[in-house]
Each structure stands twice: as structure tokens, then as C-alpha cells.
Amino acid sequence: MIQLNNIHKSYNLKTNPLHVLKGINLSIEEGEMVAIMGASGSGKSTLLNILGMLDEADSGTYTLDDTPIVQLSETKAAQYRNKFLGFVFQSFNLISYKTALENVSLPLYYQKIPRKERLIKAKENLDKVGLGERIDHVPSELSGGEKQRVAIARALASEPKVLLADEPTGALDTKTSYDLMALIQEINEQGKTMVVITHEHDIANMCKRIVHLRDGVIVEDKKIKQVKAKDHVE
Amino acid sequence: MWNRDRWVEIFETLSKNKLRASLSGFTIAMGIFIFVTLYGFGNGLKNAFNQFFLDDATNTLWVYGGQTSKPYKGFKSRRNIEFDNEDLDQLATDFAYFIEGVTPRITRAGEVSYKTESNSYSVRAVGPVHQDIEKSLVYSGRYINQSDVKDYTKNAVIGRLVAKDLFKYEDPLGKHVIINDVAFKVVGVFSDEGGDNEERMVYIPYTTQQRLLGGSEEIDQIILTFRPEIGYAGALQLESNIMKFLKRKHSIDPEDPAGIFIRNVASDLKQNQDFASILQYIVTFVGLGTLIAGVIGISNIMVYVVRERTKELGIRKAIGATPKSIIGMILHESIFITTIAGYTGLFVGVGTLVLIGDNLEDFFIVDPQIHIGTAIFATILLIVFGAVAGYVPAKRAARIKPIIALRDE
């Protein structure tokens, strides 16, 4: 599903260039659930941005679902993001003045899906994350966990190949985090490829594979025995 | 443009950001409103100026005799110059190519009576052309005509208020009035836009008056109308030629500033029109300034709007909005607001002008109006500039990377 080959990325700061990614090689199969771990500054956010086509690598190749991601125009990148990827951010990034239903239907609007169909699909996805009853609430009326569920529903709405989650539980308490991870695991069980960026070990252990990043290189890449989040939810 | 989803999206955004929408709308509406009312006031001022000249023809020269100030060809100075019928005839033939008509005017006070009613009025002894000069509107009967002049008839044309004073509700046509002890038959009644004084006049044939005054051929003043085609420069030239002609005929020193005076209504009018035009320029300038201020206002609001929405735009980009759709959305929104607000300002402005109407006549603002084409042009101008003002920040916002936008907390 995802092939990264010798990815390099540096940022030109005022004095000296900062080399953030120093040759990343990574291959992720369909249906995998991968945790990318690392301390802050290890380059994990940059890696996610490159995976998410929010940023471009200086060198190296990136193939997503057999499509080479290279030299994308803004428009092309937007279309690929819409088609291939779903994003879940630490700070939710919902549009504040739109209701849960409208937020979830927004990616479908950009896929030019007719309004009626859009709203039906959005409702289905909200049902899937257990928020079927709260579709008319704006983000400020939802709890943190609910907001993140809306974000997940939104990411799923466009039926992406891969779900990219950047510290999805970073702003949530432990119990809510585990609830959310249970949901993410469930979605993964249905076959969706997942990449979760986190620095928390318990969250990482709920994935099926952990990639450890330090100073811009992969120092460890191992398959693990997945901890079921459901078991920790009282 | 006609995509229903886009409209729904815009209405949702606007209805949930009412303050922002109404602020930017208010700026536009205000700009157009001020432009429309100012421009209308400018036109009102111009109308007031034109009105001073409306009731009389403007292609006229008025020739008066005066007192010479220099001796010439054996004549002493301080000689009174008087015109007579011969001057009139010679002017009419010698300048026939430039002149439309010429008439004398001999004005005397007259005690006019009908039955028991009596009053004093100005009696003007004139020729037929005089009607065009005063723009007298004969609504009953006829004006003094050429055969009245030729036959010394005792016919009179009276003003509307004279008729009202003397005849009350009676029809004056064909009745006889006594003017300074002589009976005249009323052959016409006229009205005049120049006001009440103009309608308290009595006109009689000048030849009749000359005979009644003892058979002289003297006339007080000569009024002539020239062909409008000769234009302003032609009128000035004609004025100077007539001056030369009359000075030669009456043996007046060509250098004598007195002796004969000519009032050229065309040049009076031109000066006033020039003044009114300058006023109009000033008003237009102020109006344009208002429009520019409006445009700057929209630009600022658009910059602010885009700044405020940076994060939202980043989210939209992350979930698949193309740069084109971002620019389209912002432009569509700004054009929608400016159009609605612009035309609101336009209608309120025009409505205000209509309400003001002639209420400000005392301040020399008569019938303030704006040409609807000008108003719509100004509104479209503002809409276009609003779009341009929105385009620049929208373009920048569309190019911003989603990660940077998302980091923008």
C-alpha cells in the first residue's frame, strides 16, 4: 500500500539547514496498523506530512496504492488526499461553525457527490463511530472524545485507502483514549490501513507494528502482539 | 457559479458568520449610498444653476443705448444714444445670416382697467419675436403678430395674473381693456415660468405704442436672437460686430466704452455653466474618493476574513479542497456580499434622493438625481474591485500549505 524509498527532507533555517529525515525506507501493506513512535524532533511529524502529501520530500520516492507521488501540483495533491487519505489530528481540526453532520460531509462535497447522497453517507459514518444521535451539534457542544470521533467519521467518509492519525489521543484522557483506540482497532479490523503517530507506549502497543524513529532514521521496526483496547475499557 | 452546493455552502458560512458578513456588507452599502447621494446633490446644484436661466432664451443679445463718454466727429461727450426703427431694420438685414429674429422693447408703466377693476402693470411694446425671447407660453388666443405691427392695431396680450386680477373668472379674449386711457382688445393670454412678475405684464405692438407716444420712432432697447449653430465663439464675434456697426452708425468713438451696451446672455450662461461644471467635478471627485475608500474598506475586510479563516482553509485543503475551489469559494462569497450590499446602498441612496426631491430648494439643490447608469456603473465598479480585493488574499490562502495553516492556532 505504501512504499517509501530513501526519503530525505531538510528545512532551511536561517543559519544552517536542519536535516530532519535522513533516508527513510518503509513499506506498509494493506490492512496493517502501524504506530510511528519517536520523541519530539525525531522527524515523525515530518514523515506524517510527507505521507499525507501535506509536504514534499527533497529526495526519494513515495508510492501510494501503486501511484507514484511525485511533483504534485496543489490541485493534484488535493485530489489525491481526498481520494487516498483520511486525516485525524491531535487538535481535531473540525470546522467550528459547522455541525457534526456538515463536517463529516465536507470531504464528500469536494468529491462532488450530490448533497442528498452526501448527507446519507455522513450519517452512516457518524453511526459507525457511535455519534448517530449527535449529528446536529457543533464542535463546541461536543466533548473531546466526541470531537475526535467526528474527525474519524470525517476521515472515513471519503472512503480513503489509508487513515493517518497524528497523536489522535494526545488531547484525551486515558479512558477516552482507550475508547477511541477500540474504535480505531475496529475500523482496522474491517480492513482499513492505519498509520498512527504517537509517543505513548500503551497506544503504540495497541497497533500491530511499531516503527521507531530517532534523529531522522528508523532505529527499530517490529511486529508486535496487539493489545486489544476493548479489554482495558471498563 | 450556478452550482447549488456552492450556494448552500455560502449561505451556511454567511449565516454562521453574521457579524463578519454584515460588517463587510455595511461598508459597501455605505460607500454606494454616499456616492449616490453626493452625486445626486451635485446634480441638484447644477439644476439650480440651470433653472436661473430656464425661463428665458439663452441665444440672445440685449442692446441698450447709453451716454457717450468721449467726443467724436464733432459731437460732444455725454450725448444720449437712442435707437429707432431704422436701427432695427438695418440690423435685421445686415446680420440676416446670423440672426433669427429681432425685436424692440419699449417699457412703460400702464394703468390698466376692465370694468371696475383697475391696476398698474408694466406695458411692454414689442414685436412678435419677443415671445421666443421670454419663452412666453400663450395658452389662450395668440401673441402679437406681424400684422399687428404693420397695422398699428390696438391689440394686447396679457399675463395670466393680469387676467386673474382684472377678469376674475371671465374669459378675457375679445374683451377690451383700457390702457392709459386707450382701449385695447385682448387677443391672447400667456403664462411664463419666470415667476409672478413675468405674468403681470401686458404686451402691445411697438408701432402702436410709438404712435401713441407722439409718433416717434424711438425704441428703448433692441433684443435679438442669433442662430444657436454659431456657438459661443460666434456669439462673441456677432456681439462685437454689432457693437462696431452701431457705433459707426451713431458716430461714437470706437474706443468709447460707454454709449452702447450689449448684454450677451450666452456668455453669462457659459460662465455659470462653467461654475456648475466645476462644482460637478468637485462632487464627482469626492464621490470617487468615497468609492475608493469603500474599495479599501473591502480589501481590509477581505484580508481580515482570509486571515481569520486560515485554519479553516487549511482543514478544507487537508480533506481535499483544491486551490481553485478555495479561491472560488472566497470570491463567490465576497461578490455575493458586495452585490447584495451594493444594490441595497444603491436603492437606499436613490430612495433618499427621491424623498429629498425639492425640499432642499432653499439650499440651491433642485431635484437631486443620479443617472441610473452612473449609479449602476459605480456599484459594478465596487463589486469588481471587491472581487479583486478578495482575490489577492484568497490566492495567497489557497497557496498556503495545509500543515502551516493547521499549525495556526
XYZ file of C-alpha atoms in Angstrom:
643
model
C 0.000 0.000 0.000
C 2.736 2.482 0.986
C 6.337 2.368 -0.208
C 8.868 4.915 0.982
C 12.311 4.745 -0.556
C 15.272 6.654 0.842
C 13.266 9.741 1.808
C 15.267 12.821 2.738
C 13.917 16.084 3.978
C 15.587 19.168 5.380
C 14.339 22.582 6.375
C 16.349 25.652 5.547
C 16.624 27.581 8.735
C 18.352 30.940 8.852
C 21.808 29.729 9.814
C 22.208 26.087 8.819
C 19.902 23.594 7.149
C 18.139 21.205 9.506
C 18.246 17.654 8.197
C 15.046 16.104 9.557
C 14.646 12.852 7.623
C 17.832 11.055 6.685
C 16.853 8.268 4.350
C 13.622 6.604 5.410
C 12.745 3.225 3.904
C 9.341 1.945 4.875
C 6.814 -0.400 3.360
C 3.301 -0.781 4.698
C 0.921 -3.484 3.448
C -2.820 -3.161 3.074
C -4.703 -3.732 6.312
C -1.702 -3.067 8.536
C -1.893 -0.933 11.655
C 1.410 0.810 12.171
C 2.470 3.021 15.056
C 5.202 5.517 14.331
C 6.949 6.407 17.562
C 9.629 8.824 18.481
C 10.487 11.719 20.734
C 9.685 15.228 19.589
C 12.226 16.265 16.989
C 12.678 12.711 15.785
C 11.001 13.585 12.486
C 7.761 11.686 12.951
C 5.532 14.680 12.176
C 7.543 15.464 9.057
C 7.167 11.839 7.998
C 3.422 12.062 8.501
C 3.256 15.286 6.485
C 5.068 13.591 3.624
C 2.802 10.559 3.874
C -0.167 12.930 3.903
C 1.059 14.896 0.884
C 0.954 17.965 3.039
C 4.663 18.374 2.427
C 7.077 17.142 -0.202
C 10.288 15.172 0.256
C 13.587 16.581 -1.037
C 14.617 13.234 -2.494
C 13.496 9.626 -2.528
C 10.347 8.030 -3.895
C 6.902 7.615 -2.434
C 4.345 5.250 -3.901
C 0.800 5.118 -2.579
C -1.511 2.367 -3.833
C 0.746 1.919 -6.880
C 0.532 5.632 -7.675
C 3.857 7.477 -7.646
C 3.546 10.603 -5.548
C 5.957 12.962 -7.221
C 5.997 16.603 -8.175
C 2.327 17.047 -7.397
C 0.606 20.283 -8.273
C -1.531 21.768 -5.491
C -4.673 20.668 -7.279
C -3.418 17.125 -7.857
C -2.270 16.832 -4.241
C -5.690 17.931 -3.061
C -7.396 15.367 -5.257
C -5.062 12.550 -4.111
C -5.521 13.494 -0.469
C -9.232 13.386 -0.963
C -9.132 10.048 -2.775
C -6.442 8.144 -0.837
C -6.191 9.590 2.634
C -8.188 10.335 5.731
C -6.711 12.590 8.408
C -7.215 12.552 12.157
C -5.397 15.313 14.030
C -4.499 15.757 17.666
C -6.425 19.043 17.792
C -9.410 17.548 15.922
C -9.444 20.354 13.329
C -13.172 20.420 12.889
C -14.736 23.484 11.314
C -16.170 25.292 14.297
C -19.314 26.710 12.760
C -20.419 23.506 11.073
C -22.401 20.743 12.718
C -21.005 17.222 13.079
C -23.012 16.137 10.043
C -21.759 19.037 7.906
C -18.175 18.450 8.998
C -18.350 14.802 8.019
C -19.997 15.549 4.674
C -17.375 18.145 3.702
C -14.863 15.724 2.065
C -17.759 14.341 0.035
C -18.601 17.884 -1.086
C -15.092 18.108 -2.502
C -15.674 14.775 -4.250
C -18.657 16.475 -5.896
C -21.115 13.957 -4.508
C -24.717 15.200 -4.612
C -25.978 16.726 -1.393
C -28.577 14.118 -0.515
C -26.205 11.218 -1.009
C -23.557 13.134 0.901
C -25.738 13.589 3.951
C -26.793 9.918 3.943
C -23.159 8.799 3.797
C -22.145 11.248 6.502
C -24.906 9.974 8.747
C -23.783 6.363 8.170
C -20.249 7.249 9.175
C -21.395 9.070 12.284
C -23.449 5.979 13.197
C -20.323 3.903 12.715
C -18.392 5.955 15.315
C -21.365 5.882 17.673
C -22.454 9.505 17.284
C -25.659 8.935 15.349
C -27.583 10.866 17.967
C -25.411 13.967 17.971
C -25.243 14.866 14.299
C -26.719 18.352 14.728
C -24.244 19.534 17.333
C -21.435 21.961 16.550
C -17.941 21.030 17.844
C -18.164 23.362 20.858
C -21.116 21.304 22.109
C -19.166 18.032 21.934
C -16.648 16.509 24.333
C -13.047 15.868 23.278
C -13.698 12.193 22.613
C -16.803 13.015 20.613
C -14.936 15.606 18.575
C -12.277 13.046 17.703
C -14.987 10.554 16.717
C -16.452 13.174 14.389
C -12.956 13.676 12.956
C -12.639 9.925 12.409
C -16.056 9.794 10.774
C -14.957 12.639 8.528
C -11.727 10.837 7.648
C -13.675 7.687 6.803
C -16.398 9.448 4.824
C -14.341 9.767 1.660
C -13.538 6.030 1.825
C -9.765 6.511 1.832
C -7.163 3.760 1.361
C -5.189 4.868 4.378
C -6.114 6.594 7.629
C -3.396 8.864 9.016
C -3.772 9.712 12.677
C -1.449 12.294 14.232
C -1.463 11.811 18.032
C -5.198 11.013 17.904
C -5.378 10.567 21.670
C -2.976 13.375 22.571
C -5.695 15.673 23.847
C -7.800 12.980 25.534
C -7.785 11.350 28.970
C -6.839 7.688 29.324
C -10.324 6.233 29.381
C -11.463 8.262 26.381
C -8.198 7.370 24.643
C -8.834 3.651 25.059
C -12.438 4.043 23.863
C -11.145 5.784 20.784
C -8.412 3.196 20.185
C -11.062 0.479 20.400
C -12.912 2.268 17.625
C -9.736 2.649 15.545
C -8.927 -1.047 16.013
C -12.433 -1.952 14.944
C -12.057 0.121 11.767
C -8.710 -1.592 11.140
C -10.332 -4.996 11.612
C -12.661 -4.066 8.752
C -9.559 -3.810 6.538
C -8.563 -0.155 6.595
C -4.813 0.550 6.584
C -3.826 2.681 9.585
C -0.806 4.811 10.399
C -0.845 6.190 13.942
C 1.737 8.702 15.121
C 2.171 8.612 18.874
C 4.722 8.911 21.637
C 2.693 6.911 24.122
C 3.712 3.278 24.552
C 0.287 1.979 25.547
C -1.233 3.480 22.401
C 1.597 2.102 20.259
C 1.094 -1.345 21.753
C -2.483 -1.307 20.531
C -1.148 -1.319 16.961
C 0.180 -4.348 15.096
C 3.603 -2.969 14.246
C 5.821 -0.294 15.770
C 8.261 1.813 13.783
C 10.688 3.681 16.000
C 12.180 6.906 14.729
C 15.190 8.691 16.173
C 17.045 11.655 14.685
C 15.517 11.150 11.271
C 16.271 7.447 10.832
C 14.304 4.295 11.603
C 16.060 2.597 14.528
C 13.573 -0.178 15.085
C 10.759 -1.767 13.064
C 8.999 -4.753 14.638
C 5.703 -6.574 14.518
C 4.077 -6.922 17.941
C 1.258 -8.762 19.559
C -1.627 -6.323 19.510
C -3.178 -5.280 22.818
C -6.943 -5.085 22.434
C -8.135 -1.716 23.727
C -11.550 -3.235 24.450
C -10.049 -5.297 27.244
C -8.976 -2.138 29.056
C -12.317 -0.428 28.796
C -14.345 -0.930 31.885
C -21.377 29.884 -10.386
C -24.724 28.132 -10.543
C -23.653 25.123 -8.590
C -26.336 24.690 -5.947
C -23.931 23.095 -3.490
C -21.689 26.126 -3.661
C -24.613 28.387 -2.836
C -25.719 26.211 0.041
C -22.142 26.236 1.319
C -22.001 30.036 1.072
C -25.311 30.569 2.800
C -24.262 28.231 5.590
C -20.983 30.066 6.018
C -22.608 33.502 5.921
C -25.454 32.674 8.237
C -22.993 31.364 10.785
C -20.652 34.325 10.459
C -23.240 37.082 10.565
C -21.068 39.762 12.111
C -18.370 39.380 9.500
C -20.884 39.339 6.647
C -22.834 42.331 7.892
C -19.691 44.375 8.582
C -18.364 43.946 5.088
C -21.817 44.439 3.614
C -22.269 47.634 5.596
C -19.037 49.128 4.257
C -20.112 48.517 0.682
C -23.669 49.733 1.185
C -22.382 52.863 2.908
C -19.896 53.603 0.120
C -22.502 53.321 -2.597
C -25.057 55.242 -0.556
C -22.699 58.161 -0.012
C -21.642 58.143 -3.636
C -25.227 58.165 -4.890
C -26.427 60.932 -2.560
C -23.364 63.129 -3.108
C -23.568 62.738 -6.840
C -27.284 63.493 -6.719
C -26.629 66.656 -4.688
C -24.086 67.721 -7.295
C -26.668 67.329 -9.997
C -29.153 69.198 -7.814
C -26.758 72.154 -7.565
C -26.319 72.116 -11.314
C -30.079 72.013 -11.794
C -30.448 75.035 -9.529
C -27.979 76.956 -11.690
C -29.668 75.974 -14.901
C -33.032 76.981 -13.504
C -31.960 80.613 -13.224
C -31.682 80.663 -16.987
C -34.529 78.382 -17.880
C -37.332 80.883 -18.316
C -35.596 82.943 -20.990
C -33.972 82.072 -24.282
C -30.186 81.944 -23.952
C -29.202 82.749 -27.525
C -29.966 86.454 -27.141
C -28.150 89.773 -27.280
C -29.632 92.772 -25.492
C -28.605 96.157 -26.915
C -29.070 99.300 -24.769
C -28.286 102.908 -25.555
C -26.235 104.872 -23.041
C -24.364 108.131 -22.706
C -21.132 108.654 -24.664
C -18.024 109.355 -22.627
C -15.802 110.710 -25.429
C -16.263 113.442 -28.011
C -16.154 112.162 -31.567
C -16.524 113.641 -35.056
C -17.698 116.970 -33.747
C -20.095 115.517 -31.204
C -19.559 116.361 -27.601
C -19.355 113.691 -24.998
C -22.253 112.894 -22.662
C -24.563 112.562 -25.633
C -27.525 110.224 -25.154
C -27.723 107.437 -27.696
C -31.168 106.315 -28.722
C -32.212 103.688 -31.213
C -35.024 103.849 -33.675
C -36.833 101.612 -36.116
C -34.194 102.162 -38.759
C -31.550 100.565 -36.498
C -33.841 97.631 -36.083
C -34.372 97.147 -39.810
C -30.698 97.545 -40.647
C -29.610 95.046 -38.024
C -32.165 92.587 -39.358
C -30.922 92.908 -42.934
C -27.170 93.354 -42.382
C -26.857 90.429 -39.984
C -29.590 88.334 -41.517
C -27.274 85.360 -41.820
C -26.588 85.148 -38.060
C -29.826 86.458 -36.631
C -33.014 84.500 -36.107
C -35.149 87.434 -35.076
C -35.012 90.913 -33.699
C -37.467 92.901 -31.642
C -37.538 96.255 -29.905
C -38.803 96.698 -26.401
C -40.325 99.891 -25.096
C -41.360 99.578 -21.487
C -43.774 101.986 -19.857
C -45.922 101.838 -16.761
C -49.581 101.453 -17.574
C -52.802 101.858 -15.687
C -54.898 99.015 -16.995
C -58.565 98.634 -16.235
C -61.504 96.452 -17.112
C -64.957 97.485 -15.983
C -64.480 98.390 -12.318
C -61.183 96.578 -11.796
C -58.017 98.570 -12.297
C -54.341 98.107 -11.571
C -50.966 99.286 -12.785
C -48.725 96.974 -14.749
C -45.650 97.168 -16.927
C -46.642 97.580 -20.534
C -44.072 96.319 -22.984
C -44.311 97.357 -26.583
C -42.667 94.641 -28.616
C -42.538 92.711 -31.895
C -43.562 89.067 -32.495
C -40.042 87.725 -31.843
C -40.300 88.826 -28.228
C -42.363 85.735 -27.449
C -39.364 83.472 -28.128
C -37.056 85.595 -26.021
C -39.223 85.470 -22.923
C -40.475 81.968 -23.707
C -43.988 83.241 -23.076
C -46.498 80.449 -23.318
C -49.707 81.677 -24.932
C -52.369 79.294 -23.686
C -55.332 81.201 -24.975
C -55.629 83.278 -28.148
C -52.408 84.437 -29.852
C -49.322 86.618 -29.389
C -48.572 89.974 -31.036
C -48.053 89.202 -34.734
C -46.535 90.908 -37.759
C -49.816 92.424 -38.986
C -50.396 93.997 -35.544
C -47.050 95.738 -36.015
C -47.776 96.709 -39.604
C -51.307 97.973 -38.997
C -50.760 99.727 -35.634
C -53.569 97.633 -34.148
C -54.785 98.221 -30.629
C -54.442 94.591 -29.618
C -52.955 93.455 -26.314
C -51.656 90.182 -24.908
C -51.971 89.969 -21.137
C -50.272 87.829 -18.499
C -52.090 85.130 -16.580
C -52.128 87.175 -13.362
C -53.337 90.298 -15.164
C -56.244 88.240 -16.464
C -56.865 86.891 -12.991
C -56.729 90.354 -11.384
C -58.983 92.110 -13.848
C -61.270 89.450 -15.254
C -61.602 87.062 -12.317
C -63.340 84.081 -13.856
C -64.407 85.811 -17.037
C -62.777 84.866 -20.338
C -60.695 87.917 -21.323
C -60.391 87.005 -25.012
C -62.053 89.610 -27.241
C -62.824 91.930 -24.294
C -61.498 95.463 -24.224
C -59.184 96.808 -21.549
C -58.275 100.432 -21.085
C -54.518 101.032 -21.049
C -53.643 104.607 -20.127
C -56.990 105.843 -21.457
C -56.800 103.934 -24.721
C -58.931 100.864 -25.385
C -57.095 97.692 -26.428
C -58.638 94.382 -27.403
C -57.269 91.339 -25.568
C -56.151 88.842 -28.214
C -54.151 86.449 -26.025
C -53.273 85.345 -22.503
C -49.886 83.909 -21.626
C -48.073 82.263 -18.760
C -44.352 82.362 -18.018
C -42.132 80.134 -15.900
C -40.132 83.177 -14.831
C -42.468 83.848 -11.935
C -45.269 86.174 -10.917
C -43.653 89.385 -12.150
C -43.417 87.994 -15.662
C -47.097 87.150 -15.565
C -48.043 90.693 -14.589
C -47.015 92.069 -17.990
C -49.059 93.462 -20.832
C -47.684 93.266 -24.377
C -48.782 95.571 -27.183
C -47.373 96.172 -30.720
C -44.404 98.555 -30.600
C -45.608 100.569 -33.563
C -48.892 101.279 -31.793
C -47.046 102.464 -28.702
C -44.755 104.689 -30.774
C -47.754 106.325 -32.390
C -49.444 106.821 -29.001
C -46.238 108.364 -27.646
C -46.444 111.093 -30.260
C -45.340 109.434 -33.444
C -41.653 108.999 -32.594
C -39.678 106.051 -33.883
C -37.551 105.709 -30.754
C -37.053 102.377 -29.044
C -35.528 101.676 -25.595
C -33.677 98.502 -26.360
C -33.131 96.056 -29.125
C -33.228 92.360 -28.373
C -32.058 89.897 -30.959
C -31.753 86.147 -31.061
C -28.925 84.541 -33.014
C -28.756 81.110 -34.567
C -27.592 78.650 -31.894
C -25.360 76.960 -34.518
C -22.889 79.851 -34.453
C -21.908 78.718 -30.979
C -20.338 80.597 -28.121
C -17.392 81.989 -30.121
C -19.731 83.040 -32.916
C -21.940 84.841 -30.412
C -18.967 86.820 -29.087
C -17.953 87.723 -32.635
C -21.513 88.768 -33.505
C -21.653 90.897 -30.370
C -18.504 92.764 -31.341
C -19.622 93.199 -34.971
C -22.968 94.637 -33.926
C -21.175 96.951 -31.499
C -18.901 98.220 -34.319
C -21.837 98.615 -36.684
C -23.955 100.609 -34.245
C -21.053 102.798 -33.096
C -20.278 103.707 -36.699
C -23.923 104.401 -37.424
C -24.356 106.594 -34.347
C -20.951 108.266 -34.708
C -19.493 107.021 -31.461
C -15.761 106.744 -30.852
C -14.868 103.067 -31.443
C -12.773 103.270 -28.268
C -15.625 104.650 -26.183
C -16.537 102.124 -23.514
C -19.907 103.810 -22.943
C -22.544 104.862 -25.460
C -23.803 101.401 -26.290
C -24.048 98.387 -24.045
C -24.660 94.822 -25.149
C -25.544 92.050 -22.753
C -24.740 88.646 -24.154
C -26.818 86.025 -22.386
C -24.752 83.265 -23.993
C -21.598 84.389 -22.213
C -23.451 84.839 -18.894
C -24.798 81.341 -19.251
C -21.401 79.961 -20.173
C -19.780 81.419 -17.065
C -22.456 79.933 -14.882
C -22.323 76.597 -16.628
C -18.553 76.581 -16.182
C -19.031 77.213 -12.493
C -21.645 74.473 -12.244
C -19.322 72.079 -14.087
C -16.516 72.799 -11.641
C -18.935 72.066 -8.824
C -19.847 68.834 -10.555
C -16.154 67.930 -10.886
C -15.607 68.548 -7.191
C -18.627 66.467 -6.286
C -17.532 63.671 -8.640
C -14.065 63.804 -7.112
C -15.490 63.487 -3.608
C -17.748 60.679 -4.822
C -14.818 58.836 -6.348
C -12.924 59.325 -3.111
C -15.799 57.694 -1.274
C -15.772 54.801 -3.711
C -12.023 54.359 -3.286
C -12.455 54.430 0.486
C -15.115 51.762 0.038
C -12.779 49.622 -2.050
C -10.022 49.963 0.544
C -12.573 49.038 3.192
C -13.487 45.847 1.380
C -9.840 44.988 0.800
C -9.140 45.290 4.508
C -12.133 43.193 5.423
C -11.177 40.549 2.876
C -7.624 40.383 4.194
C -9.015 40.022 7.693
C -11.574 37.421 6.630
C -8.948 35.284 4.946
C -6.597 35.680 7.901
C -9.348 34.632 10.269
C -10.183 31.634 8.145
C -6.630 30.431 7.565
C -7.112 27.419 9.778
C -10.459 26.542 8.287
C -8.992 26.818 4.795
C -6.135 24.543 5.889
C -8.624 21.956 7.123
C -10.532 22.186 3.875
C -7.328 21.672 1.921
C -6.331 18.692 4.065
C -9.612 16.969 3.332
C -9.437 17.583 -0.384
C -10.260 21.169 -1.344
C -8.331 22.231 -4.443
C -6.784 25.711 -4.523
C -9.276 26.615 -7.219
C -12.224 25.692 -5.033
C -10.802 27.741 -2.143
C -10.364 30.844 -4.314
C -13.748 30.241 -5.885
C -15.431 29.974 -2.517
C -13.936 33.180 -1.121
C -14.558 35.164 -4.297
C -18.059 33.858 -4.643
C -18.784 34.851 -1.099
C -17.310 38.340 -1.438
C -19.040 39.012 -4.747
C -22.308 37.823 -3.269
C -21.987 40.166 -0.290
C -20.852 43.154 -2.354
C -23.641 42.664 -4.872
C -26.394 42.438 -2.285
C -24.974 45.252 -0.172
C -24.066 47.370 -3.198
C -27.532 47.283 -4.618
C -29.047 47.877 -1.190
C -26.919 51.022 -0.890
C -27.944 51.989 -4.406
C -31.646 51.694 -3.735
C -31.475 53.409 -0.355
C -29.426 56.219 -1.922
C -31.792 56.695 -4.849
C -34.733 56.460 -2.446
C -33.193 59.188 -0.277
C -32.760 61.433 -3.311
C -36.370 60.859 -4.323
C -37.532 61.647 -0.776
C -35.452 64.831 -0.671
C -36.927 65.904 -4.013
C -37.278 69.670 -3.958
C -37.217 70.005 -0.159
C -33.729 71.478 -0.231
C -34.522 74.110 -2.864
C -33.627 76.838 -0.360
C -30.086 75.439 -0.314
C -29.853 75.586 -4.112
C -30.384 71.863 -4.507
C -33.117 71.291 -7.049
C -34.365 67.839 -7.990
C -31.215 65.957 -6.951
C -30.870 62.866 -9.109
C -28.279 60.429 -10.254
C -28.361 58.959 -13.699
C -29.249 55.320 -13.073
C -26.467 54.247 -15.453
C -23.893 56.133 -13.368
C -25.178 54.569 -10.164
C -25.148 51.043 -11.558
C -21.694 51.638 -13.017
C -20.419 52.721 -9.597
C -21.968 49.662 -7.984
C -20.475 47.292 -10.541
C -17.128 49.044 -10.135
C -17.261 48.403 -6.406
C -18.236 44.772 -6.946
C -15.362 44.246 -9.376
C -12.874 45.895 -7.033
C -14.315 43.936 -4.152
C -13.629 40.770 -6.123
C -10.097 41.887 -6.981
C -9.539 42.842 -3.350
C -10.732 39.405 -2.317
C -8.751 37.591 -4.990
C -5.288 38.523 -3.759
C -5.639 37.231 -0.185
C -7.715 34.282 -1.422
C -4.936 33.298 -3.791
C -2.397 33.532 -1.011
C -4.626 31.493 1.276
C -5.082 28.855 -1.397
C -1.335 28.518 -1.799
C -0.582 28.206 1.896
C 0.405 24.672 2.912
C -2.214 22.887 4.969
C 0.304 21.986 7.683
C 1.175 25.638 8.194
C -2.481 26.576 8.197
C -3.278 23.815 10.665
C -0.485 24.864 12.972
C -2.042 28.312 13.053
C -3.916 28.034 16.320
